[in-house]
XYZ file of C-alpha atoms in Angstrom:
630
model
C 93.821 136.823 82.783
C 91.260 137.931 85.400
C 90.151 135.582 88.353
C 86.720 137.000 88.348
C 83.871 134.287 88.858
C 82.645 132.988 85.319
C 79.274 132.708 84.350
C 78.246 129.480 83.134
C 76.015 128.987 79.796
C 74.038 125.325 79.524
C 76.670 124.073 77.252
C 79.525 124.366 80.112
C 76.828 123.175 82.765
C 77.026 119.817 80.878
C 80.538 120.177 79.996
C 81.090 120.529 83.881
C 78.553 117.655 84.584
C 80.563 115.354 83.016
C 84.068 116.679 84.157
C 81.966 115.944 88.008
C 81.200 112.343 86.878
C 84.760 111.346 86.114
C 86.676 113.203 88.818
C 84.449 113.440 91.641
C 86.463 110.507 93.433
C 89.738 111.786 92.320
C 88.529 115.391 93.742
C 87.083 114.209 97.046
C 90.270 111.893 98.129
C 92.710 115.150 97.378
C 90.199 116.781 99.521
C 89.953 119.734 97.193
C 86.680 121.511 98.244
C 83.823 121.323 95.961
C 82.984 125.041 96.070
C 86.775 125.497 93.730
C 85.438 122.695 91.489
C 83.657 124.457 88.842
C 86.589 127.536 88.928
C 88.954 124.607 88.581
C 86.956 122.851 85.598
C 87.155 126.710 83.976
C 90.712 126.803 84.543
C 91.817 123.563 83.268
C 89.717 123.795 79.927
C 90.882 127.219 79.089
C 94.389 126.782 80.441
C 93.997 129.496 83.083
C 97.416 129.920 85.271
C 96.549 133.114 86.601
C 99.150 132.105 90.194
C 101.144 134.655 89.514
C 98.420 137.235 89.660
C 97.895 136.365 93.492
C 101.307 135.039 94.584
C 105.150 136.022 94.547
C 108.583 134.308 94.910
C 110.050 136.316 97.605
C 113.899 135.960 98.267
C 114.975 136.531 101.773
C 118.561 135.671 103.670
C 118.241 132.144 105.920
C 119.231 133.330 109.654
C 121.636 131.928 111.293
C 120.302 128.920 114.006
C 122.151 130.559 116.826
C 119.871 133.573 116.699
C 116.699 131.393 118.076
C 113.760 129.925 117.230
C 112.632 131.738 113.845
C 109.700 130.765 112.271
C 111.702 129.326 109.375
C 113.184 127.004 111.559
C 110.644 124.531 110.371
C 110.750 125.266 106.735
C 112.655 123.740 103.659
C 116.210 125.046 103.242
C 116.967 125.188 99.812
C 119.607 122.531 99.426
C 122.953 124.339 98.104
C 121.476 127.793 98.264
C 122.681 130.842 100.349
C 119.440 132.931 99.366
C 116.322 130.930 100.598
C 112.709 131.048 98.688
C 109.493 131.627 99.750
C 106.243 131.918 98.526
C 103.383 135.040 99.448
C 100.499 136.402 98.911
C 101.271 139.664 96.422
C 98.055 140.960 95.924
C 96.649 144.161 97.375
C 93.591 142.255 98.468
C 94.722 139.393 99.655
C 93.132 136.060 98.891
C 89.640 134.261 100.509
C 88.902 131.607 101.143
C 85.438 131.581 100.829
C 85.650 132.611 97.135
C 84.858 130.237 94.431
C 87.840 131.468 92.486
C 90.650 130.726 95.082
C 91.653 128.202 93.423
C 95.027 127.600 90.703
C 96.999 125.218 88.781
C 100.386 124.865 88.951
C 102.457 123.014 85.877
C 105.227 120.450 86.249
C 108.249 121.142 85.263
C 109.346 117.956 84.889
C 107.336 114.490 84.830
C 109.826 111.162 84.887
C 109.496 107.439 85.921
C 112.566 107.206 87.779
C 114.710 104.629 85.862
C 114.340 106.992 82.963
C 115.614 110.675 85.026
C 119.170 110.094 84.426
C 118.688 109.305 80.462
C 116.180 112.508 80.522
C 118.368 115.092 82.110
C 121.149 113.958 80.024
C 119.612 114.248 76.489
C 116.704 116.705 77.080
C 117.257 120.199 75.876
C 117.096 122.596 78.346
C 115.667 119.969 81.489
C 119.318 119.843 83.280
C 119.930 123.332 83.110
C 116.584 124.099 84.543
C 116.233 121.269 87.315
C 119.973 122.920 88.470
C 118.520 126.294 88.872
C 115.202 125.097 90.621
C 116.641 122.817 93.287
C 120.317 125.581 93.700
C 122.814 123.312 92.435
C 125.703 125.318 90.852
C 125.748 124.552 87.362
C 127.964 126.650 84.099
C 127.882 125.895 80.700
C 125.539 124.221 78.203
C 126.787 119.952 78.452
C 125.091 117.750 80.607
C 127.748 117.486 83.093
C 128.213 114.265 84.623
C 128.464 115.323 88.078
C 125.547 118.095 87.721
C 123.374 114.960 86.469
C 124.256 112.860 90.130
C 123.597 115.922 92.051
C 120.316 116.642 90.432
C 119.422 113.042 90.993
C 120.363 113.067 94.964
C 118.538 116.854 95.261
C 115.268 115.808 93.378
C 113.925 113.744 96.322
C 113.100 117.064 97.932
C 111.510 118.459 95.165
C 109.486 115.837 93.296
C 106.109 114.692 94.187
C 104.348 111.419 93.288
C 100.992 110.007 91.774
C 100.298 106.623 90.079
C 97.134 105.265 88.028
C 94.652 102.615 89.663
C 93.897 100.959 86.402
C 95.959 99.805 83.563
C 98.534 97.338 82.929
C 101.302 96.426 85.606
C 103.721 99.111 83.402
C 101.111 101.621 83.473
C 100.644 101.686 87.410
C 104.154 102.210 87.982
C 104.237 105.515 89.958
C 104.803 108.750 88.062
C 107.561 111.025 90.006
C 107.450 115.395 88.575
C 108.933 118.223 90.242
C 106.962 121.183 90.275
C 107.139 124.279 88.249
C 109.436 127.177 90.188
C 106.725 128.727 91.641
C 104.863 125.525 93.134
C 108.499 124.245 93.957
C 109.477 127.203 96.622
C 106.051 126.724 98.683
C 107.509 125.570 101.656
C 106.286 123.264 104.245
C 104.929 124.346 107.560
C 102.693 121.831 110.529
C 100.230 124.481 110.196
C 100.040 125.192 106.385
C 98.146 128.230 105.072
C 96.970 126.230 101.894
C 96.354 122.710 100.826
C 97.948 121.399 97.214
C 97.637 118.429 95.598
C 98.026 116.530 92.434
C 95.387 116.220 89.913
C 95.112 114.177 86.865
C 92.659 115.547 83.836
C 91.597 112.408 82.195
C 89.860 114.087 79.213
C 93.219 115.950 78.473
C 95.265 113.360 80.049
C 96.999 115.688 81.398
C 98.188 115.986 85.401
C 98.866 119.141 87.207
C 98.762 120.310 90.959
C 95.560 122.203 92.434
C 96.682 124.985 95.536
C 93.944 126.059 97.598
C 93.955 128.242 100.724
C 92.621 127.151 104.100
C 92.105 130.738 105.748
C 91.766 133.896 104.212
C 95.852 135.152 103.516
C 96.392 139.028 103.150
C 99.257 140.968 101.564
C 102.431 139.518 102.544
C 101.349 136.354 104.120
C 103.757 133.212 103.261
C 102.112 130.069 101.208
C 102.345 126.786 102.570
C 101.864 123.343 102.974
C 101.744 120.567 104.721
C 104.718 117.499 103.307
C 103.106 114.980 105.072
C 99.541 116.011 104.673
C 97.424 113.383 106.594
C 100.326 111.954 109.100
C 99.224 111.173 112.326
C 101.715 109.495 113.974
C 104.333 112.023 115.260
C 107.309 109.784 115.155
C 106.188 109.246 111.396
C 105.239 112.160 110.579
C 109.257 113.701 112.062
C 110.742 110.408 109.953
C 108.809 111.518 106.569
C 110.023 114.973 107.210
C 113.873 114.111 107.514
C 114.439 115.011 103.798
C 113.950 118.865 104.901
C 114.591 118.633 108.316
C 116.808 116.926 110.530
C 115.430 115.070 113.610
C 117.185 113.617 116.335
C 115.730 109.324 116.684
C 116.772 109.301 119.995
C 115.058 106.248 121.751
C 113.922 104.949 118.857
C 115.163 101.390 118.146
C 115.861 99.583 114.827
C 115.069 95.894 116.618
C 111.817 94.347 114.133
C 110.158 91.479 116.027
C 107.157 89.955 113.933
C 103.671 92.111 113.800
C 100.598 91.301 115.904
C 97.781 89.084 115.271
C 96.158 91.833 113.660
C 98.377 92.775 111.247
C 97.369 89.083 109.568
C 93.980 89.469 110.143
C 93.569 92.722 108.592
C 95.163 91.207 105.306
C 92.712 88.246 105.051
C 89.864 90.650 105.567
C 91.404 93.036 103.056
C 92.127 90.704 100.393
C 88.152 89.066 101.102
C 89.376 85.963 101.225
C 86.570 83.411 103.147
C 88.087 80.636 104.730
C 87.094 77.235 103.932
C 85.449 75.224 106.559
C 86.839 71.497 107.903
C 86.980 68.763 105.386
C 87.608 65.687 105.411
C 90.741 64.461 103.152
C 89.515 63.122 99.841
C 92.119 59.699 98.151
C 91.874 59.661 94.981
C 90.600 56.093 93.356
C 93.991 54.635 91.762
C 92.539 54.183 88.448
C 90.471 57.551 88.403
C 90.998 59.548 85.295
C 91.023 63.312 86.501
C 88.977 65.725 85.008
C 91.116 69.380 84.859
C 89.852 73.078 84.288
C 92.108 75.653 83.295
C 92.008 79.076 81.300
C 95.838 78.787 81.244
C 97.317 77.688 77.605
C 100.670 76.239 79.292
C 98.306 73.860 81.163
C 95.938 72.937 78.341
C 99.055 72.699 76.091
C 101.401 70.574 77.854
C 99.923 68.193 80.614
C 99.547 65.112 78.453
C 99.624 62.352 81.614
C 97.267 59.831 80.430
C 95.607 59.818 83.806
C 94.783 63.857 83.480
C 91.711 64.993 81.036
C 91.064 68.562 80.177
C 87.454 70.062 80.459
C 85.776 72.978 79.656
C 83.256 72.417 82.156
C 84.136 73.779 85.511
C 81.428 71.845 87.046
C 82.259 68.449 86.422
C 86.362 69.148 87.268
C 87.931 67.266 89.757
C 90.993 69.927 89.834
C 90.872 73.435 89.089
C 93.654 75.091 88.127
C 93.348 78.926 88.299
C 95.499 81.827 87.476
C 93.933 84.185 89.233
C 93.433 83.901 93.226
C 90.560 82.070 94.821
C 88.663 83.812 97.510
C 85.672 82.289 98.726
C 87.261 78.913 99.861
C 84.278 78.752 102.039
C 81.698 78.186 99.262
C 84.046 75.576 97.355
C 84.826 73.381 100.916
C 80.873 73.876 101.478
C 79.749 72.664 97.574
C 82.434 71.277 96.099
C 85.373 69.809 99.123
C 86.463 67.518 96.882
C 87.753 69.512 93.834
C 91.345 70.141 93.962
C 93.143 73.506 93.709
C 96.240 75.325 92.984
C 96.793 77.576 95.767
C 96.266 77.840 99.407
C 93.638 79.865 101.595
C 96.145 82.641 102.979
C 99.237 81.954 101.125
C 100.089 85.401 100.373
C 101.843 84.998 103.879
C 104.998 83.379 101.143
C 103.745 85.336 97.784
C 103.659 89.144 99.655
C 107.303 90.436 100.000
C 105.750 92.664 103.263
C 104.362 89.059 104.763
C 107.184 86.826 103.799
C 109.761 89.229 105.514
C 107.538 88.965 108.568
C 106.702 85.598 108.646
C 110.152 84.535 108.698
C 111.281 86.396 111.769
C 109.565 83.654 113.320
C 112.357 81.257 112.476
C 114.996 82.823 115.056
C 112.197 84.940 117.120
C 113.060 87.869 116.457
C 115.569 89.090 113.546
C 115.527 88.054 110.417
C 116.809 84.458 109.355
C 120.185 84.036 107.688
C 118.524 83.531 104.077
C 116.668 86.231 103.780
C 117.955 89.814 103.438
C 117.487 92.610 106.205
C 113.935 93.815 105.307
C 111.585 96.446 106.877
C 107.819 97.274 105.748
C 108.135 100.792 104.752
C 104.624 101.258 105.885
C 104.767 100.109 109.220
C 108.667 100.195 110.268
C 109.945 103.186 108.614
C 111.074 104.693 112.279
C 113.301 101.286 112.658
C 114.613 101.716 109.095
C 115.768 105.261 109.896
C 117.662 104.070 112.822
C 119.312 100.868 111.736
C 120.559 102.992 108.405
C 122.132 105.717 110.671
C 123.720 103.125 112.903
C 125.447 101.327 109.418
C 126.423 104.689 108.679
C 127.813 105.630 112.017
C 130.117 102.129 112.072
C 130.795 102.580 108.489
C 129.038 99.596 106.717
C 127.556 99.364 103.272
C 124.051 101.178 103.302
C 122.833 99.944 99.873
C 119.256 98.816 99.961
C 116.782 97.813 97.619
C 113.139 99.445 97.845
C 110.625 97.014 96.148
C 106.771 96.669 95.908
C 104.922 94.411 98.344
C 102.809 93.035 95.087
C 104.459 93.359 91.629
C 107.530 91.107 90.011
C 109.910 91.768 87.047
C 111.815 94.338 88.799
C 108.936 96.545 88.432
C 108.933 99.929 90.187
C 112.498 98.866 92.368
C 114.991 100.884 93.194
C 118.673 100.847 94.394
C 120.183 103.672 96.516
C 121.962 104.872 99.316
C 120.281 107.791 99.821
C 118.290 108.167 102.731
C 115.742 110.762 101.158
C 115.495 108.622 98.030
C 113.941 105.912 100.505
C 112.025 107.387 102.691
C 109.981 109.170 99.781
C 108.999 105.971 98.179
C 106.990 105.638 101.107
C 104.318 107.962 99.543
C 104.152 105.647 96.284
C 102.490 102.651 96.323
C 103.465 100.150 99.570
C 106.778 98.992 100.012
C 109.658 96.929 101.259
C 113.023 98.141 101.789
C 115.863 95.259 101.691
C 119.401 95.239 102.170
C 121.048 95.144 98.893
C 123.716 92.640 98.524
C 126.678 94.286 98.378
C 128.741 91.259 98.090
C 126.958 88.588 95.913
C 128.550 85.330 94.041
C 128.794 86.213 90.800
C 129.303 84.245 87.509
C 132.026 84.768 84.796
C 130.420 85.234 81.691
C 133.213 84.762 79.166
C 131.932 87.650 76.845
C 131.155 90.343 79.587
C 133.101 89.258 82.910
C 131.657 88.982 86.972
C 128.087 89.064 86.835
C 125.030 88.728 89.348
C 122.800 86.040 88.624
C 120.028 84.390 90.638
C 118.441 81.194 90.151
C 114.747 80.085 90.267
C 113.449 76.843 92.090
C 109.901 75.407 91.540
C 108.532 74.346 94.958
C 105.653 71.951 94.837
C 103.870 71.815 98.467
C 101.588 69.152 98.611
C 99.586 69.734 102.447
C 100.453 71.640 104.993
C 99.441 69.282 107.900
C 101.351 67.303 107.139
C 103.942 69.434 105.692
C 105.166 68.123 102.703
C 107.206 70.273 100.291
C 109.098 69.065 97.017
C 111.532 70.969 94.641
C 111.947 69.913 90.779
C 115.340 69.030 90.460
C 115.843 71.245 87.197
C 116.482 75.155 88.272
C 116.345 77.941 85.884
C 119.479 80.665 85.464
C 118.891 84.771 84.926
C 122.331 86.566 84.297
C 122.828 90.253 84.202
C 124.098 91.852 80.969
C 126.992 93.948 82.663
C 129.475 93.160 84.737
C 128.859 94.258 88.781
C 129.989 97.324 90.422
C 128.097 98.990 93.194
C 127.401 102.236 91.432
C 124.856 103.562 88.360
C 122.302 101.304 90.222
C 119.379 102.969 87.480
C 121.710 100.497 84.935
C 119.302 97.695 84.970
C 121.467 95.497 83.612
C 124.101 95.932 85.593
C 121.654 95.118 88.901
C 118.813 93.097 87.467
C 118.710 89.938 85.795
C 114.637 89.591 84.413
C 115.522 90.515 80.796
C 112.493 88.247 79.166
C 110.313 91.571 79.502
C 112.889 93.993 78.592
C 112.785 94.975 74.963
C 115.934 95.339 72.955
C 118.101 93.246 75.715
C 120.179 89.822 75.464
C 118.556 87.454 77.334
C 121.122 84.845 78.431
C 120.223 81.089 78.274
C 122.628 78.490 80.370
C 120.562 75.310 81.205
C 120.731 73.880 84.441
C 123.079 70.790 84.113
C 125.523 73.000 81.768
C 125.801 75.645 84.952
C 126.503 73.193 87.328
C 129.646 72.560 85.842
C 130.551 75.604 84.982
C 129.161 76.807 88.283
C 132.116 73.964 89.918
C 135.099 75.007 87.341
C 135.055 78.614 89.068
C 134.248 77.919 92.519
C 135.788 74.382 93.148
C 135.803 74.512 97.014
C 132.281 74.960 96.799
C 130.327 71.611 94.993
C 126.674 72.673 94.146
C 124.891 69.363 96.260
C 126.442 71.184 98.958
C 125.118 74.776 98.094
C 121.824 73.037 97.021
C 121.925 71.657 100.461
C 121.939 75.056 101.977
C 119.104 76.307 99.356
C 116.602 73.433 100.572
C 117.383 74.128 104.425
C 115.985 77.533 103.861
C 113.053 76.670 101.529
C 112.019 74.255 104.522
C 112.714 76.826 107.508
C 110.809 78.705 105.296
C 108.008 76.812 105.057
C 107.777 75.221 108.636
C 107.575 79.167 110.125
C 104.822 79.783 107.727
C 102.513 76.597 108.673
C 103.363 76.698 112.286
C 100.604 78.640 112.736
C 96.965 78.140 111.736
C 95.197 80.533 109.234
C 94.842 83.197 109.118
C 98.702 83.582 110.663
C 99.879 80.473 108.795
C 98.784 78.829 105.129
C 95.638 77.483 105.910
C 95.936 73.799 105.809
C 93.079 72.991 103.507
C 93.461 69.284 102.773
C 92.131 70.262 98.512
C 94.731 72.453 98.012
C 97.729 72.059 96.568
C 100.267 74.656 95.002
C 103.852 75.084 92.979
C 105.601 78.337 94.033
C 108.427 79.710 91.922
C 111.133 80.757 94.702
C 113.996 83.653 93.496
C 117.342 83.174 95.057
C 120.490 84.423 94.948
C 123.835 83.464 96.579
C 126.129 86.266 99.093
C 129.614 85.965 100.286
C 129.131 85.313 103.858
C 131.312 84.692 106.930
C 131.262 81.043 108.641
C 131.735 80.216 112.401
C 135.520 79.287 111.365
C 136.049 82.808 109.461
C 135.868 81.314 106.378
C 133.870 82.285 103.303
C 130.731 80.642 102.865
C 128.178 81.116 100.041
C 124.682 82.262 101.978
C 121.484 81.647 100.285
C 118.962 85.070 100.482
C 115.208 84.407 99.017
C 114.100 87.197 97.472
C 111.058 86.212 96.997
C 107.907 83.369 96.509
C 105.795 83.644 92.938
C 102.205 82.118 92.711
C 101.267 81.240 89.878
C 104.578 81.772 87.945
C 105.318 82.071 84.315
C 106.439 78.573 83.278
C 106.906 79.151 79.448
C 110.437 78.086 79.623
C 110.156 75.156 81.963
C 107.674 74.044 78.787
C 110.014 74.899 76.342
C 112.746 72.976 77.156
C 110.847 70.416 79.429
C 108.351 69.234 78.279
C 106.947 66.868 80.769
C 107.205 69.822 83.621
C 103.437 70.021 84.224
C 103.054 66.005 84.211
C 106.089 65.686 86.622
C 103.959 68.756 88.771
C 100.336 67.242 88.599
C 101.848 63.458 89.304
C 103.706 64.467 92.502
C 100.629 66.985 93.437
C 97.713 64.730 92.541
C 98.656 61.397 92.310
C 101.184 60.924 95.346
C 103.924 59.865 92.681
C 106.862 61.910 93.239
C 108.990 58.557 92.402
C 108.327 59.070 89.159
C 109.242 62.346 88.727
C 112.641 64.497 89.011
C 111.644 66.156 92.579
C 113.188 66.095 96.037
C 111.135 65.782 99.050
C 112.369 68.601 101.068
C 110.147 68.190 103.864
């Protein structure tokens, strides 16, 4: 098809008008020049790829290193290839810049959330076979071969790119991973690319592709490339991003976290526009009072029946609101309203954010992390130290498992398990994460039916003030088992690794109540009585929460004398070594919930909101089956 510049009739004009009006953020952020738009909004509708008119896949033989600094020195090897791919320019005339027209789509080859890859390549006609030729991995014969299917999973992180949706459900903005047709796949990187390229998604065809544009005019012969880390900055980031391709020496670098600056709070309390509330004073509540309650949440409405509770419609006249969603102008309600009593704490994410609990808690030994929480490192902001400590686990031969998870979203959402370096280190250009160690050794349950399995357990914490700190846990814990029993390998088997299975379609969901696990719990470990693990569990929830109100807001929870607040806390428990050399069970929090699903705790207790809004509201903890931890 020719590239020549189309002439547009009023009926495309509006057609492109429109195309402006929903892409024009999408456009500007890819930084796709608006002189290709209109080519591009030609292409796309009539389904022009027309690359191949401009460009070639050139073949050449990688020289050997000894023989100098080459210009491919900075380039992509092909991983398992002898005969290296490249990109050019194969027209006579070259290609401008300047021209409307310079402008093409590439397709995808291959478009995959990740815990699905492994099911795809194996089933898919054709998509194994392919994938093996694209990224050089030897592969004979029509089967999906086992082994071909692990190698194409530890090549594709230096092939696949990554985009996710803004809007949707939680499912829906889990980040899409493709790989690139052959010809977008062999453009190789370079710090001074000759072209920009970058995903686009059509949302009146729903359909993504990638847009390559040149930066300079290219003649005859000239190579295409890009830039992997488009818009890095930071050398020492920018080299760590580029480790997938090529190899960089961290020298210097070291893998010690200590706990971010001031700033690093500050920026999150201005970025989540949350307005402090001003000084109150602390409000007792009359002992024969009948409180009125607001709440949109049906658990809420449904269950609290305490006589001295009433349920309104009216926010205005409530004496407690309970939300669902987060409060942020605490200013306005401590101004208007410092009476009315909440659900949640000014700056609490400091628990509920994976990135801020991690950091928070280095606070308890002043430096490293504490014993009950897993080695973690913000992906964002300490991918240079996770580089380093992973190479020095490798070089003394210890487990280098970790688990990459979300700063924001639960239900094993978007997490991943791996060992492989280049895995990690490209989740980085997804949406923000946290990279923990994964527990390599955890205490695991004998299910009678399946055998060893991980489980973890869920405590509600009820913190009442901060100043002074006073933190309770309901004596009834809930149980999630995993469906297969533990190995560390086939870490995409979710349930193998994870226990959430009340989301999962089509999966058992196991149900052992509290005060039948105990028991059980005892029977197979009977050197180890659970008061005396439970012990452990409510040191760390307190450590826990006296590093996280040692400081005022917004570098601590905000002790706002109307709030109060029930956390759900995720454990599990890891073989560990004590000062003696013998084998203790560690707790490790995984993580705090606001706001957490309590449709079980209704279910089979009823009385769980009475029991929370008594010890919360009415000082009566006595009457209720909590432990003041704190």
């Amino acid at each position: 098809m020719s590239t020549n510049p189309v002439m547009m009739n009023g009926g495309e004009d509006e057609e492109f008008s429109v195309f402006v009006a929903l892409h024009a953020g999408a456009l500007q952020c890819s930084g796709i020049p608006q002189i290709y738009w209109r080519s591009l909004h030609h292409k796309i509708t009539n389904e022009i790829y027309d690359a191949g008119e401009v460009f070639g896949i050139m073949q050449y033989q990688q020289e050997d290193e000894e023989d100098g600094e080459n210009e491919e020195e900075e380039k992509k090897d092909n991983p398992g290839a002898v005969i290296s791919c490249k990109v050019v320019v194969t027209r006579e005339s070259g290609l401008q810049a300047s021209e409307p027209t310079s402008v093409f789509l590439v397709d995808h080859a291959w478009t995959y959330h990740v815990d699905h890859a492994r099911q795809q390549l194996e089933q898919v006609p054709g998509l194994l076979p392919r994938m093996a030729a694209l990224m050089g991995v030897d592969f004979h014969g029509e089967a999906p071969d086992p082994d071909t299917v692990e190698l194409v999973m530890e090549h594709m992180w230096k092939y696949n790119q990554t985009y996710h949706l803004s809007q949707g459900s939680a499912e829906e903005k889990v980040p899409v991973w493709y790989v690139m047709d052959e010809f977008g796949s062999q453009v190789q990187h370079s710090d001074q690319p000759s072209c920009g390229m970058a995903p686009f998604f059509y949302m009146q065809g729903q359909l993504a592709y990638s847009v390559l544009w040149p930066l300079q005019d290219l003649e005859e012969g000239d190579e295409v490339t890009r830039d992997y880390t488009y818009g890095e900055t930071d050398p020492l980031v920018r080299r760590c991003r580029l480790l997938p391709w090529i190899p960089a020496d961290l020298e210097g670098v070291s893998s010690d976290t200590v706990e971010p600056l001031d700033s690093y709070y500050e920026t999150i309390v201005r970025e989540n526009k949350e307005q402090l509330p001003v000084e109150i004073q602390p409000y007792t509540v009359p002992k024969d009072k009948i409180l009125k309650v607001y709440s949109e949440m049906s658990q809420v409405t449904n269950n609290l029946t305490h006589p001295r509770f009433q349920m309104t419609e009216e926010e205005e006249v409530a004496d407690i609101m309970w939300s669902y969603n987060h409060i942020k102008d605490y200013r306005k309600l401590s101004e208007e309203r410092p009476h009315v009593m909440l659900n949640q704490f000014p700056c609490e994410s400091i628990v509920t954010v994976k990135d801020c609990l991690a950091a928070v808690a280095r606070r308890v030994k002043g430096g490293p992390a504490p014993d009950w929480l897993p080695e973690t490192f913000n992906l964002q902001t300490e991918l240079p130290q996770f580089i380093k400590h992973y190479q020095l686990r490798q070089q003394r031969g210890e487990d280098n498992h970790w688990i990459c998870k979300p700063w924001n979203l639960a239900r094993g959402l978007d997490t991943h398990i791996t060992n492989n370096l280049d895995y990690i280190i490209r989740q980085r250009e997804s949406t923000p994460k946290v990279v923990c160690k994964y527990l390599e050794d955890p205490v695991l349950f004998n299910r009678e039916e399946v055998g060893m399995v991980k489980f973890d357990i869920r405590y509600m914490l009820m913190l009442r003030s901060v100043q002074p700190l006073r933190l309770y846990a309901y004596n009834v814990f809930w149980l999630r088992f995993a469906n297969r029993p533990f190995s560390l390998d086939h870490f995409d088997d979710y349930q193998k690794h994870f226990t959430v299975m009340n989301y999962a379609e089509g999966v058992e969901l196991k149900q052992v109540h509290y005060d039948e696990f105990i028991p059980m719990f005892e029977k197979q470990y009977p050197q180890y009585p659970w008061k005396e693990v439970e012990a452990e569990l409510f040191k760390a929830f307190k450590e826990l929460f006296q590093a996280a109100s040692s400081r005022p807001a917004p570098y601590g929870i905000c002790s706002y004398p109307s709030s109060r607040a029930i956390y759900a806390v995720d454990l599990m428990l890891k073989w560990s070594t004590g000062q003696n050399g013998e084998r203790v069970m560690q707790p490790q929090i995984l993580e705090l919930n606001f706001s957490p699903d309590c449709a079980r705790a209704c279910l089979y207790h009823p009385s769980f909101y009475n029991h929370m809004f008594q010890t919360l509201f009415l000082d009566e903890p006595e009457h209720c089956p909590v432990t003041q931890i704190v």
